[in-house]
């Protein structure tokens, strides 16, 4: 291939562009980072980063690519550029091997292709660990946006990357341990936007502070005044975040009421899914744990020992609840692929979503604390993996 003569030495200049983008929630508050490097020395020639507001991870990655290419063009419009990114999606699409289907990405890809003439840019996928410079810039931009500030360079690249390397080495053992547990649920960046379920436990009812069994076979209580206030607080918090695209609730009164308060604040409708209802606790409905222990000690012991045991009087076992919740999960993941959805449910179904995502045993249900009006979150990827992103968040209630 022949290139026009350019550069101070009469030779075609070459640049390496490394770019990345990310969103905290998908879509969510997002930013990109890009750096133009001298391939001979590894010297950073230009850095770029920007907070984007609420967009998807893939859009942020394309915006990072665009920024990197434009920065390289400003240095030398006749240069040859080699792009390195950890997004296989962007690399494969810009290389022409994958089709671009998403309407948000088509114009960005077309714009990126026009920055340099055809044939001047090549693409290479690199592991995320090899793209730490651009990743750091993207996170700096998101942090600045969260503070209401505009990103600007802070400190030398060498100092910042050395600090990151030191932190990575110090945390190495913890990271390896985490991956050993969580790697089946970590979707790679090229899997596209996951279906993200924000799991909201309903607000308090009159039975909640008394710690009474309150399932789908009892009196179906409505929210108390405290519960309604909790619903208003969580609605305000979710409105500020601005990431919820749909609301789905259990059919019980307390969840539909909580969901209605949030949906009204967000300008959304409430869909109902039977799979999100609470376990039927049979004859234990309305009783405290101590009262069940006094009246049905053998049944309670069996229930605590086995997920297949049913509450007294033909209630629903945890195993049966798990099958129901898993079916609802699969149905909702298919219906809301790539979107962030609020699921308003109950203690047992929410704990079951989390247990299944973690691959934890049934007894883990007894080892989770889930407060009224708390938020948890799980992301589900196209390969079937899942990632728990939040658990029992209650800061909005304080």
Coordinates of C-alpha atoms in Angstrom, one line a residue:
X1 CA 0.0 0.0 0.0
X2 CA 1.3 3.4 -0.9
X3 CA 0.7 6.4 1.4
X4 CA 1.3 10.1 0.7
X5 CA 4.5 11.6 2.2
X6 CA 3.9 13.3 5.5
X7 CA 5.6 14.2 8.7
X8 CA 8.6 16.2 9.5
X9 CA 11.1 13.6 8.2
X10 CA 9.3 13.0 4.9
X11 CA 7.8 9.7 6.1
X12 CA 4.3 8.7 6.9
X13 CA 3.6 9.1 10.6
X14 CA 2.0 6.2 12.5
X15 CA -0.1 6.5 15.6
X16 CA -1.7 4.0 17.9
X17 CA -5.1 4.9 19.3
X18 CA -6.4 3.2 22.4
X19 CA -10.0 3.9 23.3
X20 CA -12.6 2.8 25.8
X21 CA -16.1 3.7 27.0
X22 CA -18.3 2.6 29.8
X23 CA -21.6 3.2 31.6
X24 CA -22.5 2.7 35.2
X25 CA -25.7 1.0 34.5
X26 CA -26.6 0.1 30.9
X27 CA -27.7 2.6 29.9
X28 CA -26.4 4.8 32.7
X29 CA -24.0 7.7 33.5
X30 CA -21.3 7.1 30.9
X31 CA -18.0 8.4 29.7
X32 CA -15.2 7.7 27.3
X33 CA -11.4 7.8 27.3
X34 CA -8.9 7.8 24.4
X35 CA -5.2 8.2 24.0
X36 CA -3.0 8.7 21.0
X37 CA 0.4 7.0 21.4
X38 CA 3.7 7.0 19.5
X39 CA 4.1 3.3 18.5
X40 CA 7.9 3.6 18.6
X41 CA 8.3 5.0 22.1
X42 CA 4.9 4.4 23.7
X43 CA 4.7 8.1 24.6
X44 CA 1.3 9.6 25.1
X45 CA 0.7 12.3 22.6
X46 CA -2.9 13.3 23.2
X47 CA -5.5 12.3 25.8
X48 CA -9.2 12.8 25.5
X49 CA -12.1 12.0 27.8
X50 CA -15.6 13.2 28.3
X51 CA -18.7 12.6 30.4
X52 CA -21.6 11.7 28.1
X53 CA -24.6 11.7 30.4
X54 CA -26.9 8.6 30.2
X55 CA -26.0 6.4 27.3
X56 CA -25.2 2.7 26.8
X57 CA -21.8 1.1 27.1
X58 CA -21.6 0.4 23.4
X59 CA -22.4 4.0 22.5
X60 CA -19.7 5.2 24.9
X61 CA -17.2 2.9 23.3
X62 CA -17.9 4.3 19.8
X63 CA -17.7 7.8 21.2
X64 CA -14.3 7.0 22.6
X65 CA -13.2 5.6 19.2
X66 CA -14.3 8.8 17.5
X67 CA -12.5 11.0 19.9
X68 CA -9.3 9.0 19.5
X69 CA -9.4 9.1 15.7
X70 CA -10.2 12.8 15.7
X71 CA -7.3 13.5 18.0
X72 CA -4.9 11.5 15.7
X73 CA -6.2 13.4 12.7
X74 CA -5.5 16.8 14.4
X75 CA -1.9 15.6 14.9
X76 CA -1.5 14.6 11.3
X77 CA -4.3 14.1 8.8
X78 CA -2.1 12.0 6.6
X79 CA -1.1 9.5 9.3
X80 CA -1.7 5.8 9.4
X81 CA -3.6 4.7 12.6
X82 CA -3.8 1.4 14.4
X83 CA -6.7 1.3 16.8
X84 CA -6.6 -1.0 19.8
X85 CA -9.8 -1.6 21.9
X86 CA -11.1 -4.2 24.3
X87 CA -14.5 -4.1 22.7
X88 CA -14.7 -7.0 20.3
X89 CA -18.0 -5.6 19.1
X90 CA -16.5 -2.3 17.9
X91 CA -13.4 -3.9 16.5
X92 CA -15.3 -6.5 14.5
X93 CA -17.9 -4.0 13.3
X94 CA -15.4 -1.4 12.2
X95 CA -13.3 -4.1 10.5
X96 CA -16.3 -5.0 8.4
X97 CA -16.7 -8.5 9.7
X98 CA -19.8 -7.9 11.8
X99 CA -22.9 -6.1 10.7
X100 CA -24.0 -3.0 12.6
X101 CA -27.7 -3.4 13.5
X102 CA -28.3 -1.1 16.5
X103 CA -29.7 2.3 15.3
X104 CA -27.6 4.2 17.9
X105 CA -24.4 2.8 16.7
X106 CA -24.8 3.0 12.9
X107 CA -24.3 6.8 12.6
X108 CA -21.4 6.7 15.1
X109 CA -19.6 3.9 13.1
X110 CA -20.2 5.8 9.8
X111 CA -18.8 9.0 11.3
X112 CA -15.7 7.1 12.6
X113 CA -15.1 5.6 9.2
X114 CA -15.0 9.1 7.6
X115 CA -12.3 10.5 9.9
X116 CA -9.5 9.0 7.8
X117 CA -9.6 7.8 4.2
X118 CA -10.3 4.1 3.7
X119 CA -7.4 1.9 4.3
X120 CA -5.6 4.3 6.7
X121 CA -7.0 2.7 9.9
X122 CA -6.6 -0.9 11.2
X123 CA -8.2 -2.4 14.2
X124 CA -7.1 -4.9 16.9
X125 CA -8.8 -6.4 19.9
X126 CA -6.8 -6.4 23.1
X127 CA -7.7 -7.7 26.6
X128 CA -9.2 -5.2 29.0
X129 CA -6.0 -5.4 31.2
X130 CA -4.1 -4.1 28.2
X131 CA -6.4 -1.1 27.7
X132 CA -6.0 0.4 31.2
X133 CA -4.9 3.9 30.1
X134 CA -8.1 4.5 28.1
X135 CA -10.2 2.8 30.7
X136 CA -8.8 5.1 33.4
X137 CA -9.6 8.1 31.4
X138 CA -13.2 6.9 30.9
X139 CA -13.6 6.4 34.6
X140 CA -12.1 9.8 35.3
X141 CA -14.6 11.4 33.0
X142 CA -17.5 9.6 34.7
X143 CA -16.2 10.6 38.1
X144 CA -16.0 14.2 37.0
X145 CA -19.5 14.0 35.6
X146 CA -20.8 12.7 38.9
X147 CA -19.3 15.7 40.6
X148 CA -20.9 18.1 38.0
X149 CA -17.4 18.9 36.6
X150 CA -15.8 18.7 33.2
X151 CA -12.9 16.3 32.8
X152 CA -9.4 17.7 32.6
X153 CA -6.0 15.9 32.8
X154 CA -4.8 15.4 36.3
X155 CA -1.2 14.3 36.8
X156 CA 1.2 12.6 34.5
X157 CA 0.3 9.4 32.8
X158 CA 3.3 7.6 34.2
X159 CA 2.3 8.5 37.8
X160 CA -1.3 7.5 37.4
X161 CA -0.6 4.2 35.6
X162 CA 2.1 3.4 38.2
X163 CA -0.4 3.9 40.9
X164 CA -3.0 1.7 39.1
X165 CA -0.3 -1.0 38.7
X166 CA 0.6 -0.9 42.4
X167 CA -3.1 -1.2 43.3
X168 CA -3.6 -4.0 40.9
X169 CA -0.7 -6.0 42.4
X170 CA -1.9 -5.4 45.9
X171 CA -5.4 -6.6 45.0
X172 CA -4.2 -9.5 42.9
X173 CA -5.1 -12.3 45.3
X174 CA -8.5 -10.8 45.9
X175 CA -9.2 -10.5 42.2
X176 CA -8.2 -14.0 41.5
X177 CA -10.4 -15.3 44.3
X178 CA -13.3 -13.2 43.0
X179 CA -12.9 -14.5 39.5
X180 CA -12.8 -18.1 40.7
X181 CA -16.3 -17.5 42.1
X182 CA -17.8 -15.0 39.8
X183 CA -16.3 -15.6 36.3
X184 CA -19.3 -17.6 35.0
X185 CA -21.4 -14.5 35.4
X186 CA -19.1 -11.9 34.0
X187 CA -20.2 -11.0 30.4
X188 CA -17.4 -9.7 28.1
X189 CA -17.7 -6.2 26.8
X190 CA -18.7 -7.4 23.3
X191 CA -21.8 -9.2 24.5
X192 CA -23.9 -6.1 24.0
X193 CA -26.1 -4.5 26.6
X194 CA -27.4 -6.9 29.3
X195 CA -30.9 -7.1 30.6
X196 CA -30.5 -5.4 34.0
X197 CA -33.1 -6.1 36.7
X198 CA -33.2 -3.6 39.5
X199 CA -35.0 -5.6 42.2
X200 CA -37.1 -3.5 44.6
X201 CA -38.6 -5.0 47.7
X202 CA -42.0 -3.4 48.5
X203 CA -42.4 -0.9 51.3
X204 CA -43.5 -1.8 54.8
X205 CA -46.9 -3.1 55.6
X206 CA -48.4 -3.4 59.1
X207 CA -47.0 -6.9 59.3
X208 CA -43.4 -6.0 58.3
X209 CA -42.1 -4.5 61.6
X210 CA -43.7 -7.4 63.5
X211 CA -41.7 -9.8 61.3
X212 CA -44.7 -11.9 60.5
X213 CA -44.9 -14.4 57.6
X214 CA -46.6 -12.5 54.8
X215 CA -46.7 -14.5 51.6
X216 CA -49.1 -14.9 48.7
X217 CA -51.6 -17.0 50.6
X218 CA -52.4 -14.6 53.4
X219 CA -54.3 -11.4 53.9
X220 CA -52.5 -9.4 51.1
X221 CA -51.9 -6.3 53.2
X222 CA -51.4 -2.9 51.6
X223 CA -48.6 -0.5 52.5
X224 CA -48.6 1.3 55.8
X225 CA -48.0 5.0 56.1
X226 CA -44.3 4.2 56.6
X227 CA -44.3 2.0 53.5
X228 CA -45.9 4.7 51.3
X229 CA -43.2 7.1 52.5
X230 CA -40.5 4.6 51.6
X231 CA -42.0 4.1 48.1
X232 CA -41.9 7.9 47.6
X233 CA -38.3 8.0 48.6
X234 CA -37.2 5.2 46.4
X235 CA -39.2 6.8 43.5
X236 CA -37.3 10.0 44.0
X237 CA -34.0 8.2 44.0
X238 CA -34.7 6.2 40.9
X239 CA -35.9 9.3 39.1
X240 CA -32.6 11.0 39.8
X241 CA -30.7 8.1 38.4
X242 CA -32.8 8.1 35.3
X243 CA -32.0 4.6 34.2
X244 CA -35.3 2.6 34.6
X245 CA -37.0 1.9 31.3
X246 CA -39.9 -0.3 32.5
X247 CA -41.6 -1.4 35.7
X248 CA -42.9 -4.9 36.4
X249 CA -44.5 -5.9 39.7
X250 CA -45.8 -8.9 41.6
X251 CA -49.6 -9.1 41.6
X252 CA -49.9 -8.6 45.3
X253 CA -51.3 -5.3 46.7
X254 CA -48.1 -4.1 48.5
X255 CA -45.9 -4.6 45.4
X256 CA -48.5 -3.1 43.0
X257 CA -48.9 -0.1 45.3
X258 CA -45.1 0.4 45.6
X259 CA -44.6 0.0 41.8
X260 CA -47.4 2.5 41.2
X261 CA -45.8 5.2 43.2
X262 CA -42.4 4.7 41.4
X263 CA -43.9 4.3 37.9
X264 CA -46.0 7.5 38.4
X265 CA -42.8 9.4 39.3
X266 CA -41.0 7.9 36.2
X267 CA -43.8 8.4 33.8
X268 CA -44.1 4.7 33.1
X269 CA -46.8 2.0 33.2
X270 CA -46.8 -1.0 35.6
X271 CA -46.8 -4.5 34.1
X272 CA -47.7 -7.5 36.3
X273 CA -46.0 -10.8 36.3
X274 CA -47.3 -13.7 38.4
X275 CA -43.8 -15.2 38.7
X276 CA -42.8 -12.3 41.0
X277 CA -45.3 -13.1 43.8
X278 CA -44.1 -14.1 47.3
X279 CA -44.0 -17.7 48.5
X280 CA -47.2 -19.1 49.9
X281 CA -46.5 -19.8 53.5
X282 CA -49.6 -21.9 54.1
X283 CA -50.8 -22.0 57.7
X284 CA -47.9 -19.8 58.8
X285 CA -49.3 -16.7 57.1
X286 CA -49.6 -13.9 59.6
X287 CA -47.6 -15.7 62.3
X288 CA -44.2 -14.7 63.7
X289 CA -41.3 -17.1 63.6
X290 CA -41.6 -17.8 67.3
X291 CA -45.3 -18.6 66.9
X292 CA -44.6 -21.0 64.1
X293 CA -41.9 -22.6 66.3
X294 CA -44.4 -23.1 69.1
X295 CA -47.2 -24.4 67.0
X296 CA -45.5 -26.4 64.2
X297 CA -41.9 -27.2 65.5
X298 CA -41.4 -30.4 63.3
X299 CA -42.7 -28.7 60.2
X300 CA -40.5 -25.7 60.8
X301 CA -37.4 -27.8 61.4
X302 CA -38.0 -29.7 58.1
X303 CA -38.5 -26.4 56.3
X304 CA -35.2 -25.0 57.6
X305 CA -33.4 -28.2 56.6
X306 CA -34.7 -28.8 53.1
X307 CA -35.8 -26.5 50.2
X308 CA -38.2 -29.2 49.2
X309 CA -40.2 -29.0 52.5
X310 CA -43.5 -27.1 52.4
X311 CA -44.9 -24.9 55.2
X312 CA -47.7 -26.4 57.2
X313 CA -51.0 -26.6 55.4
X314 CA -49.8 -27.1 51.8
X315 CA -47.7 -23.9 51.3
X316 CA -45.0 -23.5 48.7
X317 CA -41.6 -24.9 49.1
X318 CA -38.5 -22.8 48.4
X319 CA -37.6 -25.3 45.6
X320 CA -41.0 -24.6 43.9
X321 CA -40.5 -20.9 44.4
X322 CA -37.1 -21.3 42.7
X323 CA -38.5 -23.0 39.7
X324 CA -41.2 -20.3 39.4
X325 CA -38.7 -17.4 39.7
X326 CA -36.3 -19.0 37.3
X327 CA -39.1 -19.2 34.7
X328 CA -40.0 -15.6 35.3
X329 CA -36.4 -14.6 35.0
X330 CA -36.0 -16.3 31.6
X331 CA -39.2 -14.8 30.4
X332 CA -38.4 -11.3 31.5
X333 CA -34.8 -11.4 30.2
X334 CA -36.1 -12.3 26.8
X335 CA -38.7 -9.6 26.9
X336 CA -36.4 -6.8 28.1
X337 CA -33.1 -7.7 26.5
X338 CA -30.6 -4.8 26.7
X339 CA -32.9 -2.8 28.9
X340 CA -32.9 -1.8 32.6
X341 CA -36.1 -2.9 34.3
X342 CA -37.4 -2.3 37.8
X343 CA -38.9 -5.5 39.3
X344 CA -41.0 -4.8 42.4
X345 CA -41.2 -8.1 44.4
X346 CA -40.8 -9.7 47.8
X347 CA -38.1 -11.1 50.0
X348 CA -38.0 -14.7 48.7
X349 CA -38.2 -14.0 45.0
X350 CA -35.6 -11.3 45.2
X351 CA -33.2 -13.5 47.3
X352 CA -33.9 -16.2 44.7
X353 CA -32.9 -14.0 41.8
X354 CA -29.6 -13.2 43.7
X355 CA -29.0 -16.8 44.7
X356 CA -29.4 -18.1 41.2
X357 CA -27.2 -15.4 39.7
X358 CA -24.5 -16.3 42.2
X359 CA -24.9 -20.0 41.9
X360 CA -25.3 -20.2 45.6
X361 CA -26.9 -23.2 47.4
X362 CA -30.6 -23.0 48.7
X363 CA -29.5 -22.4 52.3
X364 CA -28.1 -19.1 51.2
X365 CA -31.6 -17.7 51.3
X366 CA -31.4 -17.8 55.1
X367 CA -28.1 -15.8 55.1
X368 CA -29.3 -12.7 53.3
X369 CA -30.8 -9.6 54.9
X370 CA -33.3 -7.8 52.6
X371 CA -34.8 -4.6 54.0
X372 CA -38.2 -3.1 53.1
X373 CA -37.9 -0.8 50.1
X374 CA -34.3 -1.9 49.4
X375 CA -32.7 -2.1 46.0
X376 CA -30.6 -4.9 44.5
X377 CA -29.6 -5.5 40.9
X378 CA -28.5 -8.3 38.6
X379 CA -27.4 -8.0 34.9
X380 CA -28.0 -10.9 32.5
X381 CA -25.8 -11.3 29.5
X382 CA -26.5 -12.9 26.1
X383 CA -24.3 -15.9 26.9
X384 CA -26.5 -16.8 29.9
X385 CA -24.1 -15.4 32.5
X386 CA -25.2 -13.1 35.3
X387 CA -23.6 -10.5 37.5
X388 CA -24.9 -9.2 40.8
X389 CA -24.3 -5.4 40.8
X390 CA -26.1 -4.3 44.0
X391 CA -27.5 -5.8 47.1
X392 CA -29.8 -4.4 49.8
X393 CA -29.1 -0.8 49.0
X394 CA -31.1 1.5 51.4
X395 CA -29.3 4.8 51.3
X396 CA -32.3 6.4 49.7
X397 CA -34.3 5.8 52.9
X398 CA -31.9 7.8 55.1

